[in-house]
mmCIF file with all atom_site columns, C-alpha atoms in Angstrom:
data_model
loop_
_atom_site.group_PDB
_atom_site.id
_atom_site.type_symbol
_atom_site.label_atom_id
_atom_site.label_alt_id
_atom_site.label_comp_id
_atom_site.label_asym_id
_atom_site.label_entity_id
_atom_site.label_seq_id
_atom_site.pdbx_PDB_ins_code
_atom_site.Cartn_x
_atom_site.Cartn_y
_atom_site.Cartn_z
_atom_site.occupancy
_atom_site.B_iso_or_equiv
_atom_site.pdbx_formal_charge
_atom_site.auth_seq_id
_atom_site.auth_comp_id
_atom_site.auth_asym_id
_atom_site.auth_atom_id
_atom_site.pdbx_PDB_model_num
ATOM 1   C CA . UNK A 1 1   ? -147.702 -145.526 -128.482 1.00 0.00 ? 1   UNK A CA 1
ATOM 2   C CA . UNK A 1 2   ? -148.100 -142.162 -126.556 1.00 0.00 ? 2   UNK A CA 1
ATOM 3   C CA . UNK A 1 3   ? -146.992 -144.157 -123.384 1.00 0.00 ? 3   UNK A CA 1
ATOM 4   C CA . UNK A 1 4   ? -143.930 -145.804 -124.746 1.00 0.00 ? 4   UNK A CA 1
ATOM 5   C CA . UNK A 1 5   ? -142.102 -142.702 -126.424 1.00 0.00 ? 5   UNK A CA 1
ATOM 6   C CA . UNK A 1 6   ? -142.520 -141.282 -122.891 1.00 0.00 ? 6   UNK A CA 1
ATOM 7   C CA . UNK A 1 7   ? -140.861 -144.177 -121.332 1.00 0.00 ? 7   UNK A CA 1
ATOM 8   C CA . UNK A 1 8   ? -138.102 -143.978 -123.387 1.00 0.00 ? 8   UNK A CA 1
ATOM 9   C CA . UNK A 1 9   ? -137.087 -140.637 -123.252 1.00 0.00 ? 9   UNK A CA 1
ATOM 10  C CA . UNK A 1 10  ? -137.993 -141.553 -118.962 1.00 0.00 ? 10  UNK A CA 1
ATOM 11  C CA . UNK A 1 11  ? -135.388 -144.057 -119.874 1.00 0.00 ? 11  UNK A CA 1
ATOM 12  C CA . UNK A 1 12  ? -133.094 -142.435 -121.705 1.00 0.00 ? 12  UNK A CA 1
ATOM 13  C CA . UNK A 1 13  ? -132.886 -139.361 -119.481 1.00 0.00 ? 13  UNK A CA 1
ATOM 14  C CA . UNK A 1 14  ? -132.245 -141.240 -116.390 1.00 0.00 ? 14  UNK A CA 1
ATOM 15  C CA . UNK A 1 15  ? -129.224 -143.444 -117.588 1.00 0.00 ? 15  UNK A CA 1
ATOM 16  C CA . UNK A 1 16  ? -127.889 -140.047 -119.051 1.00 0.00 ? 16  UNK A CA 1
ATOM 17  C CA . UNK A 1 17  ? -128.384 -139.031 -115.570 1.00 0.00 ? 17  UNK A CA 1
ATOM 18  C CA . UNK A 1 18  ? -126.604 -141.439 -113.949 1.00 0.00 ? 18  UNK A CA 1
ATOM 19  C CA . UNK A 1 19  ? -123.413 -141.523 -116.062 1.00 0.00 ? 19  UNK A CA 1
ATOM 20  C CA . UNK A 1 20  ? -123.332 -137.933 -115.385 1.00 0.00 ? 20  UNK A CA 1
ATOM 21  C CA . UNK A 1 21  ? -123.256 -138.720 -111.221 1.00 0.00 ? 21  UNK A CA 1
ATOM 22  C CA . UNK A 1 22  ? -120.043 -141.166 -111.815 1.00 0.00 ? 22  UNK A CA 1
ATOM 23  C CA . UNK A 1 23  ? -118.211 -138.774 -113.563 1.00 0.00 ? 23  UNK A CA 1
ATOM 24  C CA . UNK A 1 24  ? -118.118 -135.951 -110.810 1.00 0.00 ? 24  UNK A CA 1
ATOM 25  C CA . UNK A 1 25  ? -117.277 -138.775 -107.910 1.00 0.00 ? 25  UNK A CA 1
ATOM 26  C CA . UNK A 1 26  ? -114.090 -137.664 -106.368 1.00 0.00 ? 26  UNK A CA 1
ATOM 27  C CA . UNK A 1 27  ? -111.519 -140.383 -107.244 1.00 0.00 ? 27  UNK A CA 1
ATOM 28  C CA . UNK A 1 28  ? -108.935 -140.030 -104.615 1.00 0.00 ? 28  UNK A CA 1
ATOM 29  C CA . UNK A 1 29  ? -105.413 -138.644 -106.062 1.00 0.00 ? 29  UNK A CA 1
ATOM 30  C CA . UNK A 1 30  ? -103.287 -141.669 -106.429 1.00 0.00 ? 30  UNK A CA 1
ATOM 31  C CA . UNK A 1 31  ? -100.056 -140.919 -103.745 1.00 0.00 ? 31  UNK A CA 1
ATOM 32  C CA . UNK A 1 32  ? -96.622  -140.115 -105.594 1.00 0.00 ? 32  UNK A CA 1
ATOM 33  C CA . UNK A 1 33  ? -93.921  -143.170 -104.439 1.00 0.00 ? 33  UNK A CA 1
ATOM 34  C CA . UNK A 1 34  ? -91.239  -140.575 -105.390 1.00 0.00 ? 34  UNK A CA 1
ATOM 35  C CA . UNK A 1 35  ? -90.567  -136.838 -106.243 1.00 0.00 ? 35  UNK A CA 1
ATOM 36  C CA . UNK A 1 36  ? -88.105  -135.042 -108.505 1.00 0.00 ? 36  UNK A CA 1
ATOM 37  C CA . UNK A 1 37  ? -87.409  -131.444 -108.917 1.00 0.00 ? 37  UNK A CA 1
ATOM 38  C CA . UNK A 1 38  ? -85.672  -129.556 -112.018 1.00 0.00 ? 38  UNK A CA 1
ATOM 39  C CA . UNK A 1 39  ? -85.578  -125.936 -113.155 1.00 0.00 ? 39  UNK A CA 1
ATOM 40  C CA . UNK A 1 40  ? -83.931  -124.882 -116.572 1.00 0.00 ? 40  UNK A CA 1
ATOM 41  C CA . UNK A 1 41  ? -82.692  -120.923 -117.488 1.00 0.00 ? 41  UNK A CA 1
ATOM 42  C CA . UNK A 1 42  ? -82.644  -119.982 -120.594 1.00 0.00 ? 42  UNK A CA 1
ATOM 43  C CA . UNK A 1 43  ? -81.199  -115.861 -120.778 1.00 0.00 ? 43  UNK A CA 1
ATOM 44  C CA . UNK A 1 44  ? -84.313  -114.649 -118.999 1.00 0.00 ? 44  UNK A CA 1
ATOM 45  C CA . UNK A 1 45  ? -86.758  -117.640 -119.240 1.00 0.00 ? 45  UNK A CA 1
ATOM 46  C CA . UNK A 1 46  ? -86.939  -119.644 -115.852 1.00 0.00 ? 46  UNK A CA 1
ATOM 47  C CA . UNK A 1 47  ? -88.929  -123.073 -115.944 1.00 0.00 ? 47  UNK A CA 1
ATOM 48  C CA . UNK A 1 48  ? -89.868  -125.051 -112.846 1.00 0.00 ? 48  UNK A CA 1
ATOM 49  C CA . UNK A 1 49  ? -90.787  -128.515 -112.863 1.00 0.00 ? 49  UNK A CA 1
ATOM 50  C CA . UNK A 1 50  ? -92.074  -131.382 -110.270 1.00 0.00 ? 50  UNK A CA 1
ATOM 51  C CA . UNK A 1 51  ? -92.673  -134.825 -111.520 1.00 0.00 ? 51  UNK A CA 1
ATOM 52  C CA . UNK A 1 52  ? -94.335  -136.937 -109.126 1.00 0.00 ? 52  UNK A CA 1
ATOM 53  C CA . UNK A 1 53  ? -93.697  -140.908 -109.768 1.00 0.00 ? 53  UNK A CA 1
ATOM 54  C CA . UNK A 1 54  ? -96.610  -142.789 -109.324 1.00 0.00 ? 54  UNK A CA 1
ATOM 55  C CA . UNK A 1 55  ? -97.243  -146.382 -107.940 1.00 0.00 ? 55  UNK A CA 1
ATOM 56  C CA . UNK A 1 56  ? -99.119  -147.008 -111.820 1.00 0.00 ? 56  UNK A CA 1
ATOM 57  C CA . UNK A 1 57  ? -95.675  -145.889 -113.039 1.00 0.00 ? 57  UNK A CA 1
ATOM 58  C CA . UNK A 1 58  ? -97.866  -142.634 -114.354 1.00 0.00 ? 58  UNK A CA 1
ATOM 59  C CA . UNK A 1 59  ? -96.159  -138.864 -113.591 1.00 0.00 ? 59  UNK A CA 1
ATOM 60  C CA . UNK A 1 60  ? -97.775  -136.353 -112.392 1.00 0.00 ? 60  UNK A CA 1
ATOM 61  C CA . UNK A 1 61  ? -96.288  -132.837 -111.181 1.00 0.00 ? 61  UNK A CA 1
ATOM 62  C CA . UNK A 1 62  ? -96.444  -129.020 -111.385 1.00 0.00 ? 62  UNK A CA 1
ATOM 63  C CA . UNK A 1 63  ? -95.097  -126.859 -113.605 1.00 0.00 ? 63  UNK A CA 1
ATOM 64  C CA . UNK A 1 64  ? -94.273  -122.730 -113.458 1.00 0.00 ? 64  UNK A CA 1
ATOM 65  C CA . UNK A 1 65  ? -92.985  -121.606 -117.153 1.00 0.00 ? 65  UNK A CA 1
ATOM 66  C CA . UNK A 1 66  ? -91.662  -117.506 -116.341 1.00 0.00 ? 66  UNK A CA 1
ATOM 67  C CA . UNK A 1 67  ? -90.513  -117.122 -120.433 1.00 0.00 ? 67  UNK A CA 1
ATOM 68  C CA . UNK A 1 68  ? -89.272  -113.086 -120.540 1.00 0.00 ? 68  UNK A CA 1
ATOM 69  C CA . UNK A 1 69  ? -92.193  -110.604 -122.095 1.00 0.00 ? 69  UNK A CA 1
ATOM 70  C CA . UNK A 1 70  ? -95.166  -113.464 -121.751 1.00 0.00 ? 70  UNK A CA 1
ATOM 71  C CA . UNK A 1 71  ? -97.389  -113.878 -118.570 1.00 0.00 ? 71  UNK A CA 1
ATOM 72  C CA . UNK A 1 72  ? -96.237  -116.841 -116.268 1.00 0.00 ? 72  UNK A CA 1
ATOM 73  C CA . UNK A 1 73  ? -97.675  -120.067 -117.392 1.00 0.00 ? 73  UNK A CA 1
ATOM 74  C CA . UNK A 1 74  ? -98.562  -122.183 -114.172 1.00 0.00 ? 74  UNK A CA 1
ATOM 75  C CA . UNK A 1 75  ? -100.404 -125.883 -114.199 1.00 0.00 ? 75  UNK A CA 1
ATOM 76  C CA . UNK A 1 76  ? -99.817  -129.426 -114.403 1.00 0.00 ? 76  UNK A CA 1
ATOM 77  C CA . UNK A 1 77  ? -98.742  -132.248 -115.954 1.00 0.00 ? 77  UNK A CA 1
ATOM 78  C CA . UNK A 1 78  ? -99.796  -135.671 -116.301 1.00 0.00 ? 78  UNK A CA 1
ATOM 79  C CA . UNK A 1 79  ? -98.090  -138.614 -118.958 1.00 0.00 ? 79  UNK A CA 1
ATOM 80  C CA . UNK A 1 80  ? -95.775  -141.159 -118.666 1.00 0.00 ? 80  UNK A CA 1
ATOM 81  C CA . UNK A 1 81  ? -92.131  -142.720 -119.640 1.00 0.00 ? 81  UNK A CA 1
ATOM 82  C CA . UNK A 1 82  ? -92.126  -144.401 -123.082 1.00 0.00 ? 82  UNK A CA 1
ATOM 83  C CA . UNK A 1 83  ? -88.172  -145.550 -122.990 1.00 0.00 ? 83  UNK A CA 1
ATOM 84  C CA . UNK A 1 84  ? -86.219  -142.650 -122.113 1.00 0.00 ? 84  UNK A CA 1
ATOM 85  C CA . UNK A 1 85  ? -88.569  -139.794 -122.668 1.00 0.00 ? 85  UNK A CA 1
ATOM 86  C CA . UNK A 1 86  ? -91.509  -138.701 -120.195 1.00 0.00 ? 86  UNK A CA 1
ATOM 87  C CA . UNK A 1 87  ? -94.061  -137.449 -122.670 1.00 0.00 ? 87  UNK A CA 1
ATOM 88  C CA . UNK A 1 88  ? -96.687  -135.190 -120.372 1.00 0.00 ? 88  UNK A CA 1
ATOM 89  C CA . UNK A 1 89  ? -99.743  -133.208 -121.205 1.00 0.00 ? 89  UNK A CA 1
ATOM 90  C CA . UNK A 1 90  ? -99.086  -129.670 -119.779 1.00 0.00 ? 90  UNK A CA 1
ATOM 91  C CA . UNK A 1 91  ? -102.584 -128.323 -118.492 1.00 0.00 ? 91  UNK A CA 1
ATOM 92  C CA . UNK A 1 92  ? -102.486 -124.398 -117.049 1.00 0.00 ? 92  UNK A CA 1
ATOM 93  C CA . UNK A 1 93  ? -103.416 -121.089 -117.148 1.00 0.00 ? 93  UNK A CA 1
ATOM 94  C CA . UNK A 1 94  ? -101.646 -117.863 -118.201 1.00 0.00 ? 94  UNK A CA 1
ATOM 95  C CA . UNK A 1 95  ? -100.975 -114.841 -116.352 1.00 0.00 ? 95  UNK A CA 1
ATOM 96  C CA . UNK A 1 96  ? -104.445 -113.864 -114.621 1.00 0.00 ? 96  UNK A CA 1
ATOM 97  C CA . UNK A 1 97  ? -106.881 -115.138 -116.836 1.00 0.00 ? 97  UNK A CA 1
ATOM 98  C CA . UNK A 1 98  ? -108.032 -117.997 -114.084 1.00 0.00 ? 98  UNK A CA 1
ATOM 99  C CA . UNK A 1 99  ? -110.861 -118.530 -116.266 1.00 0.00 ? 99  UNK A CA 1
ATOM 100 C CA . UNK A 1 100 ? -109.122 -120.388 -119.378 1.00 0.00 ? 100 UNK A CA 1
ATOM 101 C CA . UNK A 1 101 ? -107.009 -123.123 -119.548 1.00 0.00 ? 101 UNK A CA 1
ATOM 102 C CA . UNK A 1 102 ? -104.854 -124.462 -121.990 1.00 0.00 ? 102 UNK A CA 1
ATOM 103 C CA . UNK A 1 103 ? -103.133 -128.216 -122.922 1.00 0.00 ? 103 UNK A CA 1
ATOM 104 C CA . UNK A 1 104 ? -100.483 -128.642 -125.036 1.00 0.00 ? 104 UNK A CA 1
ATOM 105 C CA . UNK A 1 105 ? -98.053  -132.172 -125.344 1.00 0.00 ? 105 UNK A CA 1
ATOM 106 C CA . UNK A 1 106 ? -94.670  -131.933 -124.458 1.00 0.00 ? 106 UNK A CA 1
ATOM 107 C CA . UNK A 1 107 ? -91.795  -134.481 -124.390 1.00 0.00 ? 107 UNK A CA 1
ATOM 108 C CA . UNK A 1 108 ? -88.749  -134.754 -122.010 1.00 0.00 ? 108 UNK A CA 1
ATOM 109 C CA . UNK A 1 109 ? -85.418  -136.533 -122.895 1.00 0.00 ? 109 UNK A CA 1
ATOM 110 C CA . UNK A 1 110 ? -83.791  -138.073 -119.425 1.00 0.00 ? 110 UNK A CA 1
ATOM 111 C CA . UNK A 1 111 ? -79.988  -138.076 -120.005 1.00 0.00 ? 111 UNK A CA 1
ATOM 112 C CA . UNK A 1 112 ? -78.397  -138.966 -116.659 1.00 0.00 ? 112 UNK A CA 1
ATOM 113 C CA . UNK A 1 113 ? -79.850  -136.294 -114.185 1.00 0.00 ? 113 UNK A CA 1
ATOM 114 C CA . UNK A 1 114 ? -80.738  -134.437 -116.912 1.00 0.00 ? 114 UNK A CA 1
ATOM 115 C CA . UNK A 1 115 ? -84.603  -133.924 -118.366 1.00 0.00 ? 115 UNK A CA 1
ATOM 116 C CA . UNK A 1 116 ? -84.318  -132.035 -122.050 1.00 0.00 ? 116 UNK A CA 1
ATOM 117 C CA . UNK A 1 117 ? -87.327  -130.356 -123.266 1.00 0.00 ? 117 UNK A CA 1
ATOM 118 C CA . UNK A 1 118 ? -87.629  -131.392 -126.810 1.00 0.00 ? 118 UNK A CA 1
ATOM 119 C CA . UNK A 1 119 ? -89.201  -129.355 -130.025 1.00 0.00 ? 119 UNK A CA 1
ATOM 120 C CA . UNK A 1 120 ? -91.799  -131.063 -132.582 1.00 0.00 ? 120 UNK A CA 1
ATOM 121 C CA . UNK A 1 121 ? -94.204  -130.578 -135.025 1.00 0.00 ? 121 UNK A CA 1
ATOM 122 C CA . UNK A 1 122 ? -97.878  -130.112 -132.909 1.00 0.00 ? 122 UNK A CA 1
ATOM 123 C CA . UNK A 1 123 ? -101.111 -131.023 -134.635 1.00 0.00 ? 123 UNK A CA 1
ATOM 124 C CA . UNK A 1 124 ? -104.440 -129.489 -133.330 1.00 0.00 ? 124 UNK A CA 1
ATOM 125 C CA . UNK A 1 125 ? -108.130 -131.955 -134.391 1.00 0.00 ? 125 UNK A CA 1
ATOM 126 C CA . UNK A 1 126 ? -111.081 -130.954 -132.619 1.00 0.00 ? 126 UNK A CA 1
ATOM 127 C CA . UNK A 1 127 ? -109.623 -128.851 -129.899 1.00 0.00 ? 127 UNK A CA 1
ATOM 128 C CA . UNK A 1 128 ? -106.470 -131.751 -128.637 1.00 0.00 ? 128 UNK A CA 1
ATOM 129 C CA . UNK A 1 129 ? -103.060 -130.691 -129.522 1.00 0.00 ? 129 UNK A CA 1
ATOM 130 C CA . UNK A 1 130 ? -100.830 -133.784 -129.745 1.00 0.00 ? 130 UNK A CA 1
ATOM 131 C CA . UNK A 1 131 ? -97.208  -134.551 -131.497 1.00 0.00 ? 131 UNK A CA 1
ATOM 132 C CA . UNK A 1 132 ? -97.417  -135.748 -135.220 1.00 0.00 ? 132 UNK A CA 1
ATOM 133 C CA . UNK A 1 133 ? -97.189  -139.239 -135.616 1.00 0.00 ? 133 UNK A CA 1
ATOM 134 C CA . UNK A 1 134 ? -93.690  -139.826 -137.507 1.00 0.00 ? 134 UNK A CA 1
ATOM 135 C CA . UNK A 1 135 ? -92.435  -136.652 -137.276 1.00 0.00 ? 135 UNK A CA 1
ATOM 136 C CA . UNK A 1 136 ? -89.080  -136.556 -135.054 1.00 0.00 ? 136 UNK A CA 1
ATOM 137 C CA . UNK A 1 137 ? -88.974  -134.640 -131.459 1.00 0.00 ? 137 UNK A CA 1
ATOM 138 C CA . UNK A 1 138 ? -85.535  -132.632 -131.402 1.00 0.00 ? 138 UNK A CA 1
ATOM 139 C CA . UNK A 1 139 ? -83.709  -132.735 -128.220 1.00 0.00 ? 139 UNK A CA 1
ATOM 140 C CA . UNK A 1 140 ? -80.528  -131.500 -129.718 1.00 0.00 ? 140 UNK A CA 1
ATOM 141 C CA . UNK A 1 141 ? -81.137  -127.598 -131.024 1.00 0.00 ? 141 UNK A CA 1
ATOM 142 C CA . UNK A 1 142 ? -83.295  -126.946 -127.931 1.00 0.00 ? 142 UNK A CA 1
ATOM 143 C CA . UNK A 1 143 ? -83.234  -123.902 -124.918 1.00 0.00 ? 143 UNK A CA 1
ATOM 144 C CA . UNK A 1 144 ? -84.331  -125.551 -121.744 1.00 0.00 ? 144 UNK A CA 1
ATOM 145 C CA . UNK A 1 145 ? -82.436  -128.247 -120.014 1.00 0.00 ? 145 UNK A CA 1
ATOM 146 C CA . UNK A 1 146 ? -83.394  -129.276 -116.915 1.00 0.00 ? 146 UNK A CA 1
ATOM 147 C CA . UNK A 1 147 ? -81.293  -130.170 -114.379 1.00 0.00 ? 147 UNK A CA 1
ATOM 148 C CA . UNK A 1 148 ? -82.059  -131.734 -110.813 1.00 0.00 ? 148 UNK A CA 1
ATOM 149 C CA . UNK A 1 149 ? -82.534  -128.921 -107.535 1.00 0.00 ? 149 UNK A CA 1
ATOM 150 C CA . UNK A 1 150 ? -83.569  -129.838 -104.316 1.00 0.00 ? 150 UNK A CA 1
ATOM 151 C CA . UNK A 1 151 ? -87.626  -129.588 -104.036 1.00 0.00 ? 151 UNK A CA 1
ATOM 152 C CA . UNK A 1 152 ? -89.290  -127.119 -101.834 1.00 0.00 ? 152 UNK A CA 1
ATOM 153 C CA . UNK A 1 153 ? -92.578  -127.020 -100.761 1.00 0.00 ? 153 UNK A CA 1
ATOM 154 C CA . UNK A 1 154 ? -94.787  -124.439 -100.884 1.00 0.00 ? 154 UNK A CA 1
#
């Protein structure tokens, strides 16, 4: 009996183990098939955004949020078109503090050449921020429309 609770827990430890290995395997970053790059002002408020098309159809990009008396928000974003609106999951950090990130939803109207950053109600369970199901996103009443500037590398 002895023997066989310390084969399983042999067991169980080594296929904990393994999943562990796959997760940290480098996947190779998926190459963007086309770039786009906007930037909305608002008074003092100056966003910057890059949105990466991806073969999947997927976006990916960068963006640099510099709103007046807050510490520069810089990170990514990662979502996809539903229809005409690119819903992304904005993942940075703020100001200096390297050390925490943040993630919150967000949801883009495209009109023409235009991306509008829309306002809705966020819900927070166990840590994930996401929009609330059934709730409208408002792209009218909003500050920061983006429109289309050439893209410059860094």
């Amino acid at each position: 009996m002895k023997n066989l609770k310390i084969v399983c827990f042999l067991f169980t430890f080594a296929i904990l183990g393994s999943c562990n290995r796959t997760q940290k395997q480098n996947i190779p970053e998926e190459k963007p098939v086309s770039s786009q790059c906007y930037k909305a002002i608002y008074e003092n408020d100056t966003i910057s955004l890059k949105v990466n098309t991806l073969k999947s159809g997927k976006i990916s990009g960068d963006m640099v949020m510099k709103i007046d008396n807050m510490p520069k928000k810089e990170g990514k974003v990662a979502g996809e078109f539903r229809g005409d609106t690119l819903f992304v999951a904005y993942t940075f950090i703020q100001g200096a503090n390297d050390k925490m990130t943040f993630k919150n939803p967000m949801a883009f109207l495209k009109r023409g050449n235009e991306l509008i950053l829309g306002s809705g109600k966020i819900q927070t369970t166990m840590g994930a921020s996401y929009f609330v199901k059934g709730e409208p996103i408002d792209f009218e009443r909003v500050k920061y429309k983006f429109t289309n500037v050439d893209c410059t590398d860094k």
